[in-house]
Coordinates of C-alpha atoms in Angstrom, one line a residue:
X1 CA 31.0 32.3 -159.8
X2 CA 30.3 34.1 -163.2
X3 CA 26.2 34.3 -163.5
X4 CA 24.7 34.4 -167.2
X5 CA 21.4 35.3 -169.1
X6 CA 19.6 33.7 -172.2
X7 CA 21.8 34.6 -175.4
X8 CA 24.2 33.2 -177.8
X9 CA 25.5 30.1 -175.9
X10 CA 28.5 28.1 -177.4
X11 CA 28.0 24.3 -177.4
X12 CA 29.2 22.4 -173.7
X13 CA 31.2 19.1 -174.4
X14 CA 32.5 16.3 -172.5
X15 CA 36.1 17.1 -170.9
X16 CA 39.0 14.7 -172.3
X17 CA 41.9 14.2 -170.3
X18 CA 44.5 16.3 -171.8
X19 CA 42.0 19.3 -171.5
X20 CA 42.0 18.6 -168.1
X21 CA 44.6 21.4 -166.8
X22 CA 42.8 24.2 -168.9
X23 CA 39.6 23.2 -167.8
X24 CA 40.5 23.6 -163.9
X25 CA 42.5 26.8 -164.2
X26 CA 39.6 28.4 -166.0
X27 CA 37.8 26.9 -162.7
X28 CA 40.3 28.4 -159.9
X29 CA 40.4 31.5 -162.3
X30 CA 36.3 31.9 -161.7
X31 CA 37.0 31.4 -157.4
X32 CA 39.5 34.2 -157.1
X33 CA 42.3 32.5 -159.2
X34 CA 44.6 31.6 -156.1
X35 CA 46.7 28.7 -156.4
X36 CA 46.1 25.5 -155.3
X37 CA 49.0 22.9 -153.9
X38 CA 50.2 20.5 -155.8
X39 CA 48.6 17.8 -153.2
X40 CA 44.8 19.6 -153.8
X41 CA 44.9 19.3 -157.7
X42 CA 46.3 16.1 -157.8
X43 CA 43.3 15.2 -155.5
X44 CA 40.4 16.8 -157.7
X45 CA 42.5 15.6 -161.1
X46 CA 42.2 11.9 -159.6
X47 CA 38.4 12.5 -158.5
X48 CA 36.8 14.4 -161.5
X49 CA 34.8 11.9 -163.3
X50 CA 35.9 13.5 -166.8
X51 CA 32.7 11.6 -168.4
X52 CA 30.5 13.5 -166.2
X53 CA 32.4 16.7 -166.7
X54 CA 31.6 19.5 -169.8
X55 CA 33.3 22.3 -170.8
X56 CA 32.9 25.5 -173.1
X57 CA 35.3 26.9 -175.5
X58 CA 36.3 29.7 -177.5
X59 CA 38.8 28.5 -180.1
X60 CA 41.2 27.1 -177.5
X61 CA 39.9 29.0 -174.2
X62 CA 38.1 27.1 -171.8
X63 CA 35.5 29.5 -170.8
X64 CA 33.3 27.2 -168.9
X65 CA 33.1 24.3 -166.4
X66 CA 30.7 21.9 -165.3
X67 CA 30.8 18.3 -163.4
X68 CA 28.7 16.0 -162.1
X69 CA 30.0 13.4 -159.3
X70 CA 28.5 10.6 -159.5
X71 CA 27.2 9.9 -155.6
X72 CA 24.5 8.2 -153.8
X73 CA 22.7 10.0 -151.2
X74 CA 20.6 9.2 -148.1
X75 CA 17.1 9.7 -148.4
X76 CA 14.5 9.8 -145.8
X77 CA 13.6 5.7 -145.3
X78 CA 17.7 5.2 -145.3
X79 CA 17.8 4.2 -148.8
X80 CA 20.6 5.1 -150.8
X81 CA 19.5 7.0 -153.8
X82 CA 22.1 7.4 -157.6
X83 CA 22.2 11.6 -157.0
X84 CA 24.5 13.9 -159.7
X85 CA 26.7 15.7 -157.2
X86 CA 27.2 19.2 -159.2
X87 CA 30.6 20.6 -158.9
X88 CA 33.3 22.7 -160.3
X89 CA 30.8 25.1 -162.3
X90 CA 32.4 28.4 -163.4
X91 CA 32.0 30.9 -166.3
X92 CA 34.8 33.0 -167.6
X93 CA 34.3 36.9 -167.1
X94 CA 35.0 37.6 -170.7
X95 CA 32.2 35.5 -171.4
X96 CA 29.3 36.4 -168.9
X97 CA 26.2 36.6 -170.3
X98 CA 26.0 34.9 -173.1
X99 CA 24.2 31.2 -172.1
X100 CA 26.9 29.4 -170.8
X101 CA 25.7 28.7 -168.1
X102 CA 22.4 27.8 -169.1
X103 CA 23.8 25.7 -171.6
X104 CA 25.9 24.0 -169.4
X105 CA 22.9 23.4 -167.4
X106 CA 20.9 22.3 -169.8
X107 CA 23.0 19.5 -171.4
X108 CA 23.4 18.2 -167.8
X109 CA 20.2 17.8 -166.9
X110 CA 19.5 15.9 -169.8
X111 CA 22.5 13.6 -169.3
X112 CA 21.8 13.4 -165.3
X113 CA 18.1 12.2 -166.7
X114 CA 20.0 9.8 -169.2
X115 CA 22.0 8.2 -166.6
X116 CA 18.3 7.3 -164.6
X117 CA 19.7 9.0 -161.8
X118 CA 16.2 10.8 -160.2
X119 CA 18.3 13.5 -158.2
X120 CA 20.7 16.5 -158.7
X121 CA 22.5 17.7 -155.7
X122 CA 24.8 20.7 -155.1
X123 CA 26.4 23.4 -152.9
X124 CA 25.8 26.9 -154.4
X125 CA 28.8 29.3 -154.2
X126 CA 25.8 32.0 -155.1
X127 CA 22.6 30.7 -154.1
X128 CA 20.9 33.5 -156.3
X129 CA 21.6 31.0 -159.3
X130 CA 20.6 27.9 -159.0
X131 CA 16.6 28.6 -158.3
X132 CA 15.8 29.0 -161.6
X133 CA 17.2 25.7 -162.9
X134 CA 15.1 24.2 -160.4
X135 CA 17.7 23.9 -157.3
X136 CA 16.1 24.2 -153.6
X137 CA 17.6 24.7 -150.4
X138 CA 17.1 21.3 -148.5
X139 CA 19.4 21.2 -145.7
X140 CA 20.9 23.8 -143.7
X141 CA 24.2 23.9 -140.8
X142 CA 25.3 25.2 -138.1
X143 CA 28.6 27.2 -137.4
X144 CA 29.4 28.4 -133.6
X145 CA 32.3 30.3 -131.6
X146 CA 32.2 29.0 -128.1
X147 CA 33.8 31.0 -125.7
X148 CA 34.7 28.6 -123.6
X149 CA 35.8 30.7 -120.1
X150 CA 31.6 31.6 -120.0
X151 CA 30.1 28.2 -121.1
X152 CA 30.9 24.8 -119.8
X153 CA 29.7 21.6 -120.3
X154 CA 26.3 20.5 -118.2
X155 CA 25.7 16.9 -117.3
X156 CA 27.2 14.6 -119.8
X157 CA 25.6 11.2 -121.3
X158 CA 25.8 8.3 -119.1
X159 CA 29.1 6.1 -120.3
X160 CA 30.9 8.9 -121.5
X161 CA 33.6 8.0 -118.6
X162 CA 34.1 4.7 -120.6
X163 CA 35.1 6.3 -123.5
X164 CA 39.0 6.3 -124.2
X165 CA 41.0 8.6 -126.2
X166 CA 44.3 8.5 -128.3
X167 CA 45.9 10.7 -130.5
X168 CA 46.5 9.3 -133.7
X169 CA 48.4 10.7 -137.0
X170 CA 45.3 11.2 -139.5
X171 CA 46.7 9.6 -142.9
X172 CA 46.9 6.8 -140.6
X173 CA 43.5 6.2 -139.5
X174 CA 41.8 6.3 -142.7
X175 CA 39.9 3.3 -142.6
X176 CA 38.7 3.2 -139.1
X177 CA 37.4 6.7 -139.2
X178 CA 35.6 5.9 -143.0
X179 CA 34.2 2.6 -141.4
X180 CA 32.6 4.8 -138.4
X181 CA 31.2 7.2 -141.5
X182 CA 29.9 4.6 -143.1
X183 CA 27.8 3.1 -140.4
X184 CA 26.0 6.5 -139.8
X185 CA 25.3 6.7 -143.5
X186 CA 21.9 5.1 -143.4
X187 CA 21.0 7.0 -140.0
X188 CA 20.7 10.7 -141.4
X189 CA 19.1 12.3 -144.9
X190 CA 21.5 14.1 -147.0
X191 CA 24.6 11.9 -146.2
X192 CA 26.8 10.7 -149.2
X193 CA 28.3 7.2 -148.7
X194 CA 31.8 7.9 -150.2
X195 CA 33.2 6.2 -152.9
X196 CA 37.0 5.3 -153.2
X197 CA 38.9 8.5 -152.8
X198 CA 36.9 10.4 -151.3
X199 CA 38.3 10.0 -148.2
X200 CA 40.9 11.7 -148.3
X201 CA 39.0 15.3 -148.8
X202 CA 38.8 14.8 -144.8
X203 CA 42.9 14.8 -144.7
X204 CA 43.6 17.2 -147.0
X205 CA 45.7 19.9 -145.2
X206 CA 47.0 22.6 -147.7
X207 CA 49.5 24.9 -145.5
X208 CA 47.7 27.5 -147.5
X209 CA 44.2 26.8 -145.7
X210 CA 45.4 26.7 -141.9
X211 CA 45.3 30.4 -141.6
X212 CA 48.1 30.2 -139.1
X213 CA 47.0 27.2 -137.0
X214 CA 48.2 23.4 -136.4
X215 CA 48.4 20.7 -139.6
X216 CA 45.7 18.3 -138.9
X217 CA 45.0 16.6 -135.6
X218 CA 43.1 13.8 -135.1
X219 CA 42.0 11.9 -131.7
X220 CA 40.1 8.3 -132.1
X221 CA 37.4 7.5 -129.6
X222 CA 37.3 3.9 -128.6
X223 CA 35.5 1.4 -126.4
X224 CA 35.8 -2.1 -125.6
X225 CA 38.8 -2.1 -128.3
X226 CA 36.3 -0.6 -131.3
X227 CA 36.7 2.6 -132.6
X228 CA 33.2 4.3 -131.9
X229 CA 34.2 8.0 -132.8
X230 CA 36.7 10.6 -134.1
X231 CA 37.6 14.0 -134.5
X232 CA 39.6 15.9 -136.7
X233 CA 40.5 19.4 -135.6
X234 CA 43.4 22.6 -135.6
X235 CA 44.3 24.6 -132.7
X236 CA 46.0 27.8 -133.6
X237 CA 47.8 29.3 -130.5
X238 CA 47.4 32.6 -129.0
X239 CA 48.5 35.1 -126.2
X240 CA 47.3 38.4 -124.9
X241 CA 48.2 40.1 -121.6
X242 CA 46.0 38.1 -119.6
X243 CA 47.4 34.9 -120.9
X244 CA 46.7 32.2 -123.7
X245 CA 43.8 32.4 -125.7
X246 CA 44.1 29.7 -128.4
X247 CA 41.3 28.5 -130.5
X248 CA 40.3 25.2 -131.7
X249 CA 38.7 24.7 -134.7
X250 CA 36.9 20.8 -135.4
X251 CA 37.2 20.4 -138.7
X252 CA 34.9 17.0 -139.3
X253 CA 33.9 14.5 -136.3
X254 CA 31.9 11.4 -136.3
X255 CA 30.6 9.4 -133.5
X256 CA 28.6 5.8 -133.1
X257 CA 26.7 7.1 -130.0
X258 CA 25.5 10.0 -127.3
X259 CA 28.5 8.6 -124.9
X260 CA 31.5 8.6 -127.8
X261 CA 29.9 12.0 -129.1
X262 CA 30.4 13.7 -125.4
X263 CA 33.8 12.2 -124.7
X264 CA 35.3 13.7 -128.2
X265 CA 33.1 17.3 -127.4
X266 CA 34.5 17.6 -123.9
X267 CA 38.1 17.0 -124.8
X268 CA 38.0 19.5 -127.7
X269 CA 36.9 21.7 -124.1
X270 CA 39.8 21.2 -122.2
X271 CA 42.4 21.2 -125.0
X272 CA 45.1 23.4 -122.7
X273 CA 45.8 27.4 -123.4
X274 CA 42.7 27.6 -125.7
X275 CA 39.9 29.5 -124.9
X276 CA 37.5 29.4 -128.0
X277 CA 36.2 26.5 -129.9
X278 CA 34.9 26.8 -133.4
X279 CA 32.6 24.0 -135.0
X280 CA 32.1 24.2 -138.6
X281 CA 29.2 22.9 -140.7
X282 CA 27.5 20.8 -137.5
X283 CA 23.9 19.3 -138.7
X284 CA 21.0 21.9 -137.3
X285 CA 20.2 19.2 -134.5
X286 CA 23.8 18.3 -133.3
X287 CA 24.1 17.0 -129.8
X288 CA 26.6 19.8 -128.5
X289 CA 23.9 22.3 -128.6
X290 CA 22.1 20.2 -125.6
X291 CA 25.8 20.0 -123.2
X292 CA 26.2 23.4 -123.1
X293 CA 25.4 25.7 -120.4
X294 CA 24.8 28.6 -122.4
X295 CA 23.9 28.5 -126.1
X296 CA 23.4 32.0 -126.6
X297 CA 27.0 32.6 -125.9
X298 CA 28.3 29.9 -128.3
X299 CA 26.3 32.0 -131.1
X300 CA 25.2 29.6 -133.3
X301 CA 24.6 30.8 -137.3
X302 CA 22.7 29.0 -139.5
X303 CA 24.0 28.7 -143.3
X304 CA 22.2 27.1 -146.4
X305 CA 24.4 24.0 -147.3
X306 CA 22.7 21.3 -150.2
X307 CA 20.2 22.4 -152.7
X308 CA 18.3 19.3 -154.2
X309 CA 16.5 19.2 -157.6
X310 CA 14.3 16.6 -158.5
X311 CA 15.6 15.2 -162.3
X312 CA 12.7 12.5 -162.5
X313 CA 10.0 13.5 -160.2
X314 CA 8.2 10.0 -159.6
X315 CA 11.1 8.1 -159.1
X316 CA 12.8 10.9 -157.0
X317 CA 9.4 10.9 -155.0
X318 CA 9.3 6.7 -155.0
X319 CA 12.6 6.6 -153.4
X320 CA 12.3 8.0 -150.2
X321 CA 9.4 6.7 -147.4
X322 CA 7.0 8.9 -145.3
X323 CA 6.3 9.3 -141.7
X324 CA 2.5 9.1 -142.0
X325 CA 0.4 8.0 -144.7
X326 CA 0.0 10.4 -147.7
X327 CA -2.1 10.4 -150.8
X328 CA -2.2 13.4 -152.5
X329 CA -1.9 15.1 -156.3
X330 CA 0.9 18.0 -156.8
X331 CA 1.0 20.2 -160.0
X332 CA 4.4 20.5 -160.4
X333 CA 5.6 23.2 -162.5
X334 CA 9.2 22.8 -163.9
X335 CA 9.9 25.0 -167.5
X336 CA 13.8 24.2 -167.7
X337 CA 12.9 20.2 -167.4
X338 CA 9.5 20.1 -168.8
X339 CA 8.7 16.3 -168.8
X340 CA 8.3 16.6 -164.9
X341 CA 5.8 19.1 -166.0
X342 CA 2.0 18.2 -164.8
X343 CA 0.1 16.3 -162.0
X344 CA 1.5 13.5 -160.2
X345 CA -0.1 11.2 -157.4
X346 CA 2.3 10.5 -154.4
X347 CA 0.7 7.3 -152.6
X348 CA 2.8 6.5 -149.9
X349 CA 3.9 5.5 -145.9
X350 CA 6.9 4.8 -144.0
X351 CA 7.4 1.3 -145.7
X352 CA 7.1 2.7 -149.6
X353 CA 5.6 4.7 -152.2
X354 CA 4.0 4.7 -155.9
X355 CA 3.9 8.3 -157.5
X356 CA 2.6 8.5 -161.2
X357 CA 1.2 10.6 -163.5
X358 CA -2.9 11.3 -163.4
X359 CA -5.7 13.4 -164.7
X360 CA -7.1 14.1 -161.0
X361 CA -7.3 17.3 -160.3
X362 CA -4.3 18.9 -158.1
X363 CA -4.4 18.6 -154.1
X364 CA -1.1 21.2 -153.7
X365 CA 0.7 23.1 -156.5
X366 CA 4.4 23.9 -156.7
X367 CA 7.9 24.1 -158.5
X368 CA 10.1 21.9 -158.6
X369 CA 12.7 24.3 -156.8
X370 CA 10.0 23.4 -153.6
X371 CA 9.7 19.7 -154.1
X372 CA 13.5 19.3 -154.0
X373 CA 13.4 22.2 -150.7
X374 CA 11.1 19.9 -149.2
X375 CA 12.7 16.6 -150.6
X376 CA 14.8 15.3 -147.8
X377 CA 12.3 16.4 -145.2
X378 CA 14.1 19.2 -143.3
X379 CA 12.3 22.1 -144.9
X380 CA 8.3 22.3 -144.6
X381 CA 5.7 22.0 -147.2
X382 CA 3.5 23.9 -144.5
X383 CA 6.8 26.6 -143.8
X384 CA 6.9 27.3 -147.9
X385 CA 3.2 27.1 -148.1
X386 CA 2.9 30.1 -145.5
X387 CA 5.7 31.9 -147.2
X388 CA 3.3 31.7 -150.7
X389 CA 6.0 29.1 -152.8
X390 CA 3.5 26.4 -152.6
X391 CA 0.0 26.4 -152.9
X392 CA -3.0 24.6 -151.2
X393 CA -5.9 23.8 -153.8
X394 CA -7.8 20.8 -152.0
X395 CA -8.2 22.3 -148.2
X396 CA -6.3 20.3 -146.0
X397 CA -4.0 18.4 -148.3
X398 CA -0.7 20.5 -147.6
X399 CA -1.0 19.9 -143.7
X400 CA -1.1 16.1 -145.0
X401 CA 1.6 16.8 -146.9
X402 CA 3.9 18.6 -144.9
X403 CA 3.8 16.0 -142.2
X404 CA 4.2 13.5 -144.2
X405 CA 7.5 14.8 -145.9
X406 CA 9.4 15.4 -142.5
X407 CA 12.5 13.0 -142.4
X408 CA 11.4 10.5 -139.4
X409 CA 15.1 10.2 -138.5
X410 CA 17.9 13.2 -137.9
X411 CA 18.2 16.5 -139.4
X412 CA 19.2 15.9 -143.0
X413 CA 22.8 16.9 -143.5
X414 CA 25.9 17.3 -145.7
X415 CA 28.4 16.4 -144.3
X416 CA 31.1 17.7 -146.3
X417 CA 31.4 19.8 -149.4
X418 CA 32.1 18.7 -153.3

C-alpha cells in the first residue's frame, strides 16, 4: 500500500454506489493490480458498507480508498464490543505524499468516534504505517510446515476415537460450520462474530488462489449426531523419485472441544500420498503444538495479525473485565485523537470496570498505540514497559497493571482476515 506525509490533502468522501467499480480498481491497482474473479468482486461489492467507505479524487480519478466494516469483536470478559474493521485502504502512486492518507485517516476516526463505537481494528498490509495513527499490534499467529515422515502425533485426547468424520461439499455446510463459529465466539479475544455474508469469505475459492492445488475440501467432525468441528483444507499433489510427496494446506478449522480438535488434526495426518502439512494463521496457543512429537521440525513462525486502536479510551477500557483487581491512573498520550488525551483512572476486576477522567497524578504513562497493544491482553504492559514504550511513574503500578490486562481466557486471535 502507497504510504504518505503531511501536505496538501484532497478532501475524503463517502463512496456512492455507482463509484463503486472505480473505487475498487483504484484498490486492486494499489495491491499489485491483478485481477480478481468475478465471484471475489461480487463478494466484497455485496459486503462493502458504502456508508462506511471514503474515497479521494482528482477530477474523476479515484486516488484513494478507505472502509470501515462495521464488526463486533470479543473482548477479554467475552463481551462483544461495536469495533470499525478497517479495510480496503490504498493510495494511488501518482498521488503519494500528499495527505491522503492522513486525511483519510482522519475523517475516519472522527466518524468511527461518531458512530460511539470505542474500537478501531485492522490488518496492516505494512505495519510501518499504522503506528502513528495510533494502531498497535495486539494479536499475533502462527504459520507451520510439518514434515510429516519426521513428526507424528503423541498421545491424543481422550474421546477422540468417538469422533466421526465425513466429507462434505463446503457451499453445503454453511450453516453448521457458522453455528460451531459462533459458539467459540465468546471463548477467545479478538474473535469477530460474523454478520450475514461473511460467511462465505471461508468458501471462497478463486482458481487463481490455489497455486496448483485441490478446489476446497471440507470434512465435518460429528458426535452423538451434532456437528462439533470442521476443517476446510487443499491438498496439491506431488511426486519425486522416491514417491508422493503431496502437501496439505488447512485453510480455516473450528472445533467445540480437545477430542473433535484431535480427530480433524490427525486426519489432515494421514491424508494418503502427502507428506507435508501446512497450517495457516493458527492462534499462538493452538492445540496441535502439544500432539506433536517434534515442534522444532514443524517450524513454527510467528506473524503480527490485528492491530487495535482505542477510538474512546474509557469506554474501550470499560468494556472488557480484568483477571485481578486493578486501580490505577495512565497518561495517555494520543496527538492524532486528542480528546483521549490526559489521565484516566481504570477501576476494575474480572466482573467490570469504571475508567474516567481525573486530576490524580499518573500511576503508568503511555500512547495509545500501547493501550490498544495491550488491549485484548495478549501483549504485556510489563513486555512494552521493558522494551521503554510504556512507562512506570508510581513504583509498582505497571506489574499491577500488566497482570491485570492479560486475557483470562485463550490467546486472543483473528481468525480470518478483512
Amino acid at each position: 500500500m502507497a504510504t504518505d506525509t503531511a501536505g496538501s490533502a484532497a478532501t475524503p468522501r463517502v463512496l456512492r454506489r455507482d463509484d463503486w467499480d472505480k473505487w475498487y480498481d483504484t484498490l486492486i491497482r494499489a495491491f499489485g493490480g491483478v485481477p480478481e474473479s468475478a465471484e471475489e468482486r461480487e463478494l466484497w461489492d455485496s459486503l462493502t458498507e458504502y456508508d462506511r467507505s471514503l474515497g479521494v479524487w482528482d477530477g474523476d480519478a479515484c486516488v484513494g480508498t478507505a472502509g470501515a466494516f462495521s464488526f463486533r469483536l470479543t473482548v477479554p470478559g467475552g463481551a462483544s464490543v461495536p469495533a470499525a474493521g478497517v479495510t480496503m485502504v490504498s493510495v494511488a502512486a501518482t498521488h503519494r505524499r500528499r495527505g491522503v492518507l492522513t486525511s483519510m485517516m482522519r475523517r475516519q476516526l472522527d466518524d468511527v468516534r461518531a458512530w460511539g463505537e470505542p474500537l478501531a481494528v485492522l490488518t496492516a498490509s505494512e505495519p510501518a504505517i499504522y503506528g502513528r495513527f495510533g494502531y498497535g499490534a495486539a494479536t499475533f499467529q502462527l504459520n507451520t510446515e510439518i514434515d510429516k515422515s519426521r513428526v507424528r502425533l503423541a498421545s491424543l485426547p481422550a474421546g477422540t476415537d468417538d469422533v466421526r468424520l465425513r466429507y462434505a461439499v463446503p457451499a453445503d455446510v454453511l450453516d453448521v460450520c457458522e453455528a460451531v463459529y459462533a459458539r467459540l465466539v465468546p471463548s477467545r479475544p479478538g474473535m469477530l462474530a460474523r454478520q450475514p455474508g461473511w460467511e462465505r469469505v471461508g468458501v471462497l475459492d478463486p482458481e487463481s488462489e490455489r497455486n496448483g492445488a485441490s478446489p476446497l475440501q471440507c470434512v465435518l467432525a460429528e458426535r452423538d449426531g451434532e456437528t462439533v468441528g470442521y476443517a476446510r483444507y487443499r491438498v496439491k499433489p506431488g511426486w519425486e523419485l522416491t514417491g508422493a510427496n503431496g502437501t496439505v494446506t488447512l485453510e480455516n478449522s473450528a472445533a467445540l472441544d480437545p477430542a473433535a480438535d484431535a480427530a480433524l488434526l490427525r486426519f489432515l495426518f494421514g491424508i494418503d500420498l502427502t507428506s507435508t502439512l501446512v497450517l495457516r494463521g493458527r492462534p499462538v496457543d493452538d492445540a496441535w503444538q502439544y500432539l506433536v512429537s517434534d515442534i522444532r521440525r514443524c517450524q513454527p513462525r510467528l506473524r503480527d495479525s490485528l492491530y487495535v486502536r482505542p477510538v474512546d479510551v474509557g469506554a474501550a477500557l470499560e468494556a472488557r473485565t480484568y483477571q485481578t483487581p486493578v486501580d490505577v491512573v495512565f497518561e495517555v498520550e494520543d496527538a492524532f485523537c486528542p480528546w483521549n488525551a490526559g489521565r484516566w483512572r481504570l477501576s476494575g476486576d474480572a466482573k467490570g470496570a469504571s475508567c474516567e477522567r481525573t486530576a490524580d497524578a499518573a500511576d503508568v504513562a503511555l500512547s495509545v498505540r500501547e493501550l490498544g497493544a495491550a488491549y485484548l491482553g495478549g501483549v504485556s504492559l510489563g513486555a512494552l514497559g521493558a522494551a521503554g514504550r510504556v512507562r512506570e511513574v508510581r513504583p509498582g503500578a505497571l506489574a499491577e497493571a500488566s497482570l491485570a490486562f492479560g486475557s483470562g481466557m485463550a490467546a486472543p486471535w483473528l481468525p480470518h482476515g478483512f
